[in-house]
mmCIF file of C-alpha atoms in Angstrom:
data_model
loop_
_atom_site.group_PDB
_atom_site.id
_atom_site.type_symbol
_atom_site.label_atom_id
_atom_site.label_comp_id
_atom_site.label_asym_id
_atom_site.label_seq_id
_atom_site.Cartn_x
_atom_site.Cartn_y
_atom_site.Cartn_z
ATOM 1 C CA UNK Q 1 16.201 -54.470 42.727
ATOM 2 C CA UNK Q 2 14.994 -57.994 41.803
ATOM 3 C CA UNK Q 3 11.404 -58.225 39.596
ATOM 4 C CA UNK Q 4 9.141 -61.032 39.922
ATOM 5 C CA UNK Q 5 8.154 -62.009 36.634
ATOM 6 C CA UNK Q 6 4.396 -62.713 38.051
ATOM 7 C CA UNK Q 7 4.332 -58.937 38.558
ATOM 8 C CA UNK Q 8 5.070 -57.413 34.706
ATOM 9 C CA UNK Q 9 2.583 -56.253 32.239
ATOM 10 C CA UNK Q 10 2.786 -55.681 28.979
ATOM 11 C CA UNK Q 11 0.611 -53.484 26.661
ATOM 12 C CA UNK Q 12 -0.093 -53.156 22.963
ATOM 13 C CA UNK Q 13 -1.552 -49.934 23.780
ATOM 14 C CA UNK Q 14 1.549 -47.619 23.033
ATOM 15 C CA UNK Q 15 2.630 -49.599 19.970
ATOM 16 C CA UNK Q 16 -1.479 -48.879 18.391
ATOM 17 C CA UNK Q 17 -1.037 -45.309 19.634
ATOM 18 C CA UNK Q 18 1.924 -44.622 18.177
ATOM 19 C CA UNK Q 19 1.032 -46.668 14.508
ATOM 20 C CA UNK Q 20 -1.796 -44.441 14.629
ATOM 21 C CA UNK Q 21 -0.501 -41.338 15.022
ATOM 22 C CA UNK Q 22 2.604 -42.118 12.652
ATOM 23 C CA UNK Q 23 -0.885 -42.696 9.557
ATOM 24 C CA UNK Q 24 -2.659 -39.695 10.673
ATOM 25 C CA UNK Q 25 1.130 -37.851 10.045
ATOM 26 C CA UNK Q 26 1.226 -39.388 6.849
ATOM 27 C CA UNK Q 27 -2.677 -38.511 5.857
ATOM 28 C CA UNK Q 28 -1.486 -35.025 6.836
ATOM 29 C CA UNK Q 29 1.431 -34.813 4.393
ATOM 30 C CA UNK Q 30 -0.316 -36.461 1.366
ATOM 31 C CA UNK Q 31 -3.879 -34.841 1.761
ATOM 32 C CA UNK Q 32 -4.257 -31.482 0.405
ATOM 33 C CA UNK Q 33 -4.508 -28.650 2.421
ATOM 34 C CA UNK Q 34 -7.007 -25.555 2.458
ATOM 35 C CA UNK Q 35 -3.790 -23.408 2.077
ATOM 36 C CA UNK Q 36 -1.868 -20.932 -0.436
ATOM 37 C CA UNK Q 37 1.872 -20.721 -0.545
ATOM 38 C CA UNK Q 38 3.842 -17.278 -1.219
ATOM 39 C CA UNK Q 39 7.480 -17.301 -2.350
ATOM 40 C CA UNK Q 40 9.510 -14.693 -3.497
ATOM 41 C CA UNK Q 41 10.204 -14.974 -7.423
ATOM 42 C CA UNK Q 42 13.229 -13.760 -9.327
ATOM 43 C CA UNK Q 43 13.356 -9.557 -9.792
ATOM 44 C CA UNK Q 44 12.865 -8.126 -12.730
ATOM 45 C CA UNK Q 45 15.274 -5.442 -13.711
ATOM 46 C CA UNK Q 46 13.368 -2.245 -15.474
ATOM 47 C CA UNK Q 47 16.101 -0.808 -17.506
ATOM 48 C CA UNK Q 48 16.377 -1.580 -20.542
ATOM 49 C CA UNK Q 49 14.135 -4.064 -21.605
ATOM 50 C CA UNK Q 50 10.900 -3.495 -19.421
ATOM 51 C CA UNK Q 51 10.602 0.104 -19.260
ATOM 52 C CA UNK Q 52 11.090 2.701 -22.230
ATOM 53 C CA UNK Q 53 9.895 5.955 -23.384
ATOM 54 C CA UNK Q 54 8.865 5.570 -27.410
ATOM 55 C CA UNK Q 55 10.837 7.278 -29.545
ATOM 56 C CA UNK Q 56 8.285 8.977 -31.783
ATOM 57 C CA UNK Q 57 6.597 10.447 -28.004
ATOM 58 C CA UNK Q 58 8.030 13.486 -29.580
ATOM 59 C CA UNK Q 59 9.517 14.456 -25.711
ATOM 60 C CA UNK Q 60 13.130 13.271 -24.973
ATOM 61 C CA UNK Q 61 14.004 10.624 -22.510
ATOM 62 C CA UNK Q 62 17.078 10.564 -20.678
ATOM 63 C CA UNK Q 63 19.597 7.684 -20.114
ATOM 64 C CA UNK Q 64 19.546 5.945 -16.761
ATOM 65 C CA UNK Q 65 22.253 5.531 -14.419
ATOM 66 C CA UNK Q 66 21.679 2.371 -12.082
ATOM 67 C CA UNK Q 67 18.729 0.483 -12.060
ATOM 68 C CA UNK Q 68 15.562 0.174 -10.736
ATOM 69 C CA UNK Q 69 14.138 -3.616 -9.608
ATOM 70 C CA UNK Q 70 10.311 -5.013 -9.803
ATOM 71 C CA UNK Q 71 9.795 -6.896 -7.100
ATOM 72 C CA UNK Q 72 7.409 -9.960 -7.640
ATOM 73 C CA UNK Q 73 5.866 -12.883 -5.432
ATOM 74 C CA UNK Q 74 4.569 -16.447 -6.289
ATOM 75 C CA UNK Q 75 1.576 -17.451 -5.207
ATOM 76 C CA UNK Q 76 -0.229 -20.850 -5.545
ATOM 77 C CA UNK Q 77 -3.531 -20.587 -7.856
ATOM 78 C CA UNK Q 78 -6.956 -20.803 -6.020
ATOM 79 C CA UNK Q 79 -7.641 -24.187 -7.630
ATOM 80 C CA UNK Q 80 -4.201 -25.181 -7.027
ATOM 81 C CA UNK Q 81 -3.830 -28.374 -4.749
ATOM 82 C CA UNK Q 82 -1.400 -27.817 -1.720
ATOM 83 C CA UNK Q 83 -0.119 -30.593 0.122
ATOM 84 C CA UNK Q 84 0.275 -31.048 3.721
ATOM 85 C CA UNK Q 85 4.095 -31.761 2.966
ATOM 86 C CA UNK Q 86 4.221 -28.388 1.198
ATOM 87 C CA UNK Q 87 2.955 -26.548 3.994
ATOM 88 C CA UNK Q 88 5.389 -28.555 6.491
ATOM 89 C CA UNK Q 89 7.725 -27.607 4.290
ATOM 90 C CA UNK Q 90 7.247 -23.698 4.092
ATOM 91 C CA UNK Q 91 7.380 -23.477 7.492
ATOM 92 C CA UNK Q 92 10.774 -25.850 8.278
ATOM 93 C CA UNK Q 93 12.895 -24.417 6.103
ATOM 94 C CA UNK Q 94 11.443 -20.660 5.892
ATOM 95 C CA UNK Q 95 11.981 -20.154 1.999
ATOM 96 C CA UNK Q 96 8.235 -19.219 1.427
ATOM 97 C CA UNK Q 97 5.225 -18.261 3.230
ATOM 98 C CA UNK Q 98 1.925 -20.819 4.110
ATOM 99 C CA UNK Q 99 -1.678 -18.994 4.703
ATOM 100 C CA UNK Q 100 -5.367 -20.225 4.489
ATOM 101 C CA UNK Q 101 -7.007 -19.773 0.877
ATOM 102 C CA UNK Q 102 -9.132 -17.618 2.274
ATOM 103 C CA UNK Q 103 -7.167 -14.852 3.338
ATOM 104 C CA UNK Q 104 -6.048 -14.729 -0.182
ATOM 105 C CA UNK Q 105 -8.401 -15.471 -2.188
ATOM 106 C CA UNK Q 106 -12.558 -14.895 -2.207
ATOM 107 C CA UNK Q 107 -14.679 -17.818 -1.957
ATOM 108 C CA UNK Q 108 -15.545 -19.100 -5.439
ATOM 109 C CA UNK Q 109 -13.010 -17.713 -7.481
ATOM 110 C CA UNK Q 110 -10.988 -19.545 -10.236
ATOM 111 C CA UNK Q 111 -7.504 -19.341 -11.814
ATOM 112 C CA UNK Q 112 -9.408 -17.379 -14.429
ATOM 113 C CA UNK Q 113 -10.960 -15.032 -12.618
ATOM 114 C CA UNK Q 114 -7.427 -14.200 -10.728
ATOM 115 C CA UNK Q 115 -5.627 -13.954 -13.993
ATOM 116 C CA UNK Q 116 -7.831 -11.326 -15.513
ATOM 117 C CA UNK Q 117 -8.191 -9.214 -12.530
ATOM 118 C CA UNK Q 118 -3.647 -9.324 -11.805
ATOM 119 C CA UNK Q 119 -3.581 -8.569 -15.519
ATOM 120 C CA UNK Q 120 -6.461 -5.591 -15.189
ATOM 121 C CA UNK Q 121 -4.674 -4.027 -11.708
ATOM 122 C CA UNK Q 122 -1.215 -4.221 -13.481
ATOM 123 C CA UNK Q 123 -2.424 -2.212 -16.174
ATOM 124 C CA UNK Q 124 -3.978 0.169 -13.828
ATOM 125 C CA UNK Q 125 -0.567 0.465 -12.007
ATOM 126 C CA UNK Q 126 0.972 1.183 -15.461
ATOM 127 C CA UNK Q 127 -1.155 3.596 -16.363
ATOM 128 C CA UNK Q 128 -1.648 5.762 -12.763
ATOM 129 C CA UNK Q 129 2.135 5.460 -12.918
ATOM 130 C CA UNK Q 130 2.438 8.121 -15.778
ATOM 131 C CA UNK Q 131 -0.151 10.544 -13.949
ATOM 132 C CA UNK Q 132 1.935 10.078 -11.008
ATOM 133 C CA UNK Q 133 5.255 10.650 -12.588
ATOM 134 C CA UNK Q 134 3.820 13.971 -13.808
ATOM 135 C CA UNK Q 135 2.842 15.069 -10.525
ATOM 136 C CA UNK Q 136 5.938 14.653 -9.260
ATOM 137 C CA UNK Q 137 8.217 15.715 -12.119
ATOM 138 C CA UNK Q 138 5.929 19.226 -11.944
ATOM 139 C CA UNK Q 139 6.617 19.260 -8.395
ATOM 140 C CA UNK Q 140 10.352 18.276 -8.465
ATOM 141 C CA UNK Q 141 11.415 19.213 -12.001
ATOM 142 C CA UNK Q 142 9.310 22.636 -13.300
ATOM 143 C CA UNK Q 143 10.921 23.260 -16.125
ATOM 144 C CA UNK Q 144 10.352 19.666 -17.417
ATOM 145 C CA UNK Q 145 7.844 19.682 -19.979
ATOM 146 C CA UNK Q 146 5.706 16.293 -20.764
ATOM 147 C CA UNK Q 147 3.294 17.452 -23.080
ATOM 148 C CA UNK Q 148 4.369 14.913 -25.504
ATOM 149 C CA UNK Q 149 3.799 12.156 -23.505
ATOM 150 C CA UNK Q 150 1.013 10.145 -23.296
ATOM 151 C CA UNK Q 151 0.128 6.444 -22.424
ATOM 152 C CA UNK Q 152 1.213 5.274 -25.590
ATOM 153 C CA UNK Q 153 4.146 6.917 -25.536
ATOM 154 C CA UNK Q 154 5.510 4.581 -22.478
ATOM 155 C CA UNK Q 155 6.327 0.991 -23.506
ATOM 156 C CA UNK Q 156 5.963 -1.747 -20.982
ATOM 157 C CA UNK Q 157 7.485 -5.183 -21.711
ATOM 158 C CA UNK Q 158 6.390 -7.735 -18.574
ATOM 159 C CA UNK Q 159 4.703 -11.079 -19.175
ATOM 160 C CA UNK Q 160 3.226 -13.712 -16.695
ATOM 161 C CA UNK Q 161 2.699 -10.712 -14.020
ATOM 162 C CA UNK Q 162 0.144 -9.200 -12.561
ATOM 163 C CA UNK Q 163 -1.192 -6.784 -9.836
ATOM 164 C CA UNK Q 164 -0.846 -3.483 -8.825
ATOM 165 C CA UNK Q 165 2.597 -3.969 -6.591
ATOM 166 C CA UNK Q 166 4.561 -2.459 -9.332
ATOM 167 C CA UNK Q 167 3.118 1.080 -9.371
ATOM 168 C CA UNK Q 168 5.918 2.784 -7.014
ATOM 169 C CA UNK Q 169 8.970 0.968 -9.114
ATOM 170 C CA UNK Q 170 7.164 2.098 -12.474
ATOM 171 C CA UNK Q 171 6.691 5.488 -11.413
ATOM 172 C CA UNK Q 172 10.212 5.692 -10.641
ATOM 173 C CA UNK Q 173 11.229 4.557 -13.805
ATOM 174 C CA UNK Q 174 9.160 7.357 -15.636
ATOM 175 C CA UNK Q 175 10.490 9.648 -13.551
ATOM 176 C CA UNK Q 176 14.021 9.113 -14.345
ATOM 177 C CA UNK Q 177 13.605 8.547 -17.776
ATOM 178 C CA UNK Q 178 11.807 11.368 -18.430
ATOM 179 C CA UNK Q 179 14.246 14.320 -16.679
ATOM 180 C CA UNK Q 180 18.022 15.211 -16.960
ATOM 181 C CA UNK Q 181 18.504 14.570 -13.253
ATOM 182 C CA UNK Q 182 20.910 11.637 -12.762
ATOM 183 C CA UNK Q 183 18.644 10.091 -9.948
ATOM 184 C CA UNK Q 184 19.587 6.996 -9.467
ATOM 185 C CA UNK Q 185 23.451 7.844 -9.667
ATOM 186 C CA UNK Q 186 25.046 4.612 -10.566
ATOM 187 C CA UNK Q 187 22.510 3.050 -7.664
ATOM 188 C CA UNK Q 188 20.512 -0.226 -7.428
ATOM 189 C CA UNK Q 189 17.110 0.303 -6.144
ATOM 190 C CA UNK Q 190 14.188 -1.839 -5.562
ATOM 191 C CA UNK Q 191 10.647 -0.562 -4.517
ATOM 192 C CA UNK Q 192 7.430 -2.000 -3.895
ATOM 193 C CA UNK Q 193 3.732 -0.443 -3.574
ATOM 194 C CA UNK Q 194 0.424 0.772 -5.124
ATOM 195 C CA UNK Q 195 0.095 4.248 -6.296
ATOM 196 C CA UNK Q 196 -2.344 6.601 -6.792
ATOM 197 C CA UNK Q 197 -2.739 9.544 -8.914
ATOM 198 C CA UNK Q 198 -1.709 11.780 -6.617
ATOM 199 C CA UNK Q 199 1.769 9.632 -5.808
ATOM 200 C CA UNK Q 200 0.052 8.170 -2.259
ATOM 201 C CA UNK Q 201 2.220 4.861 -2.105
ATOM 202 C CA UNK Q 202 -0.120 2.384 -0.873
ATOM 203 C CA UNK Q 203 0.268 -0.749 0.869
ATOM 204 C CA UNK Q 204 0.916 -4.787 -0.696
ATOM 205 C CA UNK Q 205 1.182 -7.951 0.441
ATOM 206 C CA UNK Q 206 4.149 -10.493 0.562
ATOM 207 C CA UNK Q 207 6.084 -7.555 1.546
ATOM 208 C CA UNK Q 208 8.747 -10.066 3.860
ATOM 209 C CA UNK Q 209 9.212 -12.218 0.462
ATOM 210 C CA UNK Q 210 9.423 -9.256 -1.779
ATOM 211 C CA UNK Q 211 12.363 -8.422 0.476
ATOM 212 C CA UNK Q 212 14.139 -11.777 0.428
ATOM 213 C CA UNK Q 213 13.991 -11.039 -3.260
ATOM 214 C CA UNK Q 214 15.870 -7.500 -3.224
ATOM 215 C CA UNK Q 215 18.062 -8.618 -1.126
ATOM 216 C CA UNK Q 216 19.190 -11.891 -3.582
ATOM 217 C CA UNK Q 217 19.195 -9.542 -6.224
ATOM 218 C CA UNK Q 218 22.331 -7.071 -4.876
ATOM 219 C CA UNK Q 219 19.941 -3.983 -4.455
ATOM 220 C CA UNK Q 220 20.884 -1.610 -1.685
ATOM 221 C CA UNK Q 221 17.748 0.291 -0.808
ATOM 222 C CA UNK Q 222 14.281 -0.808 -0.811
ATOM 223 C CA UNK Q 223 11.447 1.466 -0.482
ATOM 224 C CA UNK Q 224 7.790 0.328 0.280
ATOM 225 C CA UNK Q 225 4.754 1.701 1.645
ATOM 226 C CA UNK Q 226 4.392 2.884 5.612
ATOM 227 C CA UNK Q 227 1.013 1.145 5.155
ATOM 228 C CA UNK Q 228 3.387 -2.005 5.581
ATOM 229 C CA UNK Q 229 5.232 -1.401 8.777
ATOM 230 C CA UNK Q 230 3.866 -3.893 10.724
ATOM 231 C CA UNK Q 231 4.213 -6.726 7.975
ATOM 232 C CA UNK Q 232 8.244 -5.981 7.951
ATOM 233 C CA UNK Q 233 10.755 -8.349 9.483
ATOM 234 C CA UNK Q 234 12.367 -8.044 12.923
ATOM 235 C CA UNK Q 235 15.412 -7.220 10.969
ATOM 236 C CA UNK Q 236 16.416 -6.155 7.179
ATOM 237 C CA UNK Q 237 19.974 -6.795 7.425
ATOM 238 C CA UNK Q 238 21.253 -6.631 4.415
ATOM 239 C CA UNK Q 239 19.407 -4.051 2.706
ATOM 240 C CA UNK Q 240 18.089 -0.530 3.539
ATOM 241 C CA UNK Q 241 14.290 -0.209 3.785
ATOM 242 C CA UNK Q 242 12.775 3.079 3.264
ATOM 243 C CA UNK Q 243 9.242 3.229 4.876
ATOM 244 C CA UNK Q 244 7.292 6.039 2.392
ATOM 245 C CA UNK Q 245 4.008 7.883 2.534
ATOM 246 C CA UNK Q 246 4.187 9.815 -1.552
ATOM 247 C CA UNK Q 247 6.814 9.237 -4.387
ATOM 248 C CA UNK Q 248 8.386 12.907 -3.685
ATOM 249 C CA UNK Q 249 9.561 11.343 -0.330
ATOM 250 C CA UNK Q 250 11.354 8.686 -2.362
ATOM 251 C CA UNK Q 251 12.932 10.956 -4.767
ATOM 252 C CA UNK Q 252 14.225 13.788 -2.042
ATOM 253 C CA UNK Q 253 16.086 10.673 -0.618
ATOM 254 C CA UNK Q 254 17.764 9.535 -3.983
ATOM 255 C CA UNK Q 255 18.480 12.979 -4.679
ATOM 256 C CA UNK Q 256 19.733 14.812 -1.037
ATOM 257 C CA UNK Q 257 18.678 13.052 2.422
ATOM 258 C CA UNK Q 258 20.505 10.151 4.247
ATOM 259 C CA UNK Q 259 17.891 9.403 6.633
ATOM 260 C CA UNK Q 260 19.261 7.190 9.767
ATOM 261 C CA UNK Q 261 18.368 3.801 10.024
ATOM 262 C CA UNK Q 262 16.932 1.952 13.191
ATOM 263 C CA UNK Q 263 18.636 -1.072 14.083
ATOM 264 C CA UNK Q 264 17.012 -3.380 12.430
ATOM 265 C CA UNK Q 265 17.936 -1.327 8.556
ATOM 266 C CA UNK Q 266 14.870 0.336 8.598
ATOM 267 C CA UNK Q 267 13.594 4.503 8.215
ATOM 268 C CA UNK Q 268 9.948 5.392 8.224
ATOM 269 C CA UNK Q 269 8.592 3.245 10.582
ATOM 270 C CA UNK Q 270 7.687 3.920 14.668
ATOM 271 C CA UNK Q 271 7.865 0.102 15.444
ATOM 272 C CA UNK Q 272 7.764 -2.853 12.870
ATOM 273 C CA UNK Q 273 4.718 -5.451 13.456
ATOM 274 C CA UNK Q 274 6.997 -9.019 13.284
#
């Protein structure tokens, strides 16, 4: 085929289009953006050092065998700035989560505001966890008696945390502590969810992260709320979730049950939501 050269045309149209579109890209990635980032933080192991029973409670507590994991997320402040490059980046390489501010946080609220109220929640968790514990424990264990024990008798060492994520985990902890059973036998369990006086495990967010983090810690089973079944992952490979309505549920499996596992690793739930 032979051209004329009469006939060609050439256009800076293209060349502007595509200058433009490379500075919008780079506006994009510098400017902030009206999201929060959620990544999964290092566990915290209960046993020893976070969780004891003082020794002048006047009621025994019982050594552990195994331990129990607190699961915790990171999320970005509400005055924190979050760059476009951030977000790009959450969602290339998958290692945290990107969401508007506004599905975590209320309009108006500060870093203040959010520290005070994680800090007030966490010591709500801590402190439902003990009525919890003795609902259970009177349920489970009769012949336990815990009329020793009161809220100053359980010690709580955890810094930089907040929320009310840990109240499953730290009712756990009391539990075992606080009876001769050998519950955890030699086991490494993590657990995530609210709880309520009456040991209703209730539902949290960041659940897919909070996994991540079980899993990077070694534990084998991970309970969490039922509530959350439609925030889990396609798949928990690696790791045995255990989908719960109460505490008691969490203890008959520790102590007796092997419940099966769908195939994605998962028991308690009728279909997962991702």
């Amino acid at each position: 085929m032979i051209r004329h050269r009469s006939n060609l045309r050439f256009s800076r149209t293209p060349l502007l289009i595509r200058i433009f579109v490379a500075l919008v890209a780079v506006v994009a990635l510098v400017a902030p953006a009206n999201f929060v980032l959620v990544t999964p933080e290092p566990v915290t192991k209960l046993f020893p050092k976070v969780l004891s029973i003082s020794s002048s409670a006047g009621e025994k507590s019982y050594p552990v065998n195994g331990q129990l994991y607190l699961l915790t997320i990171y999320v970005t402040n509400p005055e924190t700035k979050v760059l476009g490059a951030q977000v790009l980046g959450c969602w290339v390489w998958g290692d945290c989560v990107a969401m508007p501010r506004s599905v975590m946080y209320e309009k108006g609220t500060t870093d203040e505001i959010e520290r005070k109220s994680g800090d007030k929640d966490m010591a709500k968790s801590q402190n439902v966890a003990l009525q919890a514990a003795r609902g259970v424990i009177a349920r489970k264990f009769p012949s336990v008696k815990l009329s020793a024990v009161t809220d100053s008798s359980v010690k709580v060492s955890l810094k930089d945390t907040g929320g009310p994520s840990g109240g499953l985990i730290f009712t756990l902890g009391l539990t075992d502590l606080l009876t001769p059973v050998d519950i955890l036998q030699g086991r490494k369990i993590a657990g995530t969810g609210t709880i309520s006086k009456d040991g209703h495990i209730g539902a949290i967010g960041g659940v897919s992260e909070k996994i991540i983090g079980a899993k990077k810690a070694g534990a084998e089973t991970l309970f969490v709320s039922r509530e959350n079944c439609r925030e889990l992952p396609a798949t928990a490979k690696g790791i045995s979730v255990i989908a719960i309505d109460r505490i008691d549920q969490a203890i008959e499996y520790l102590l007796a049950s092997s419940p099966t596992l769908n195939s994605a690793g998962i028991h308690g739930c009728a279909n997962v939501g991702a």
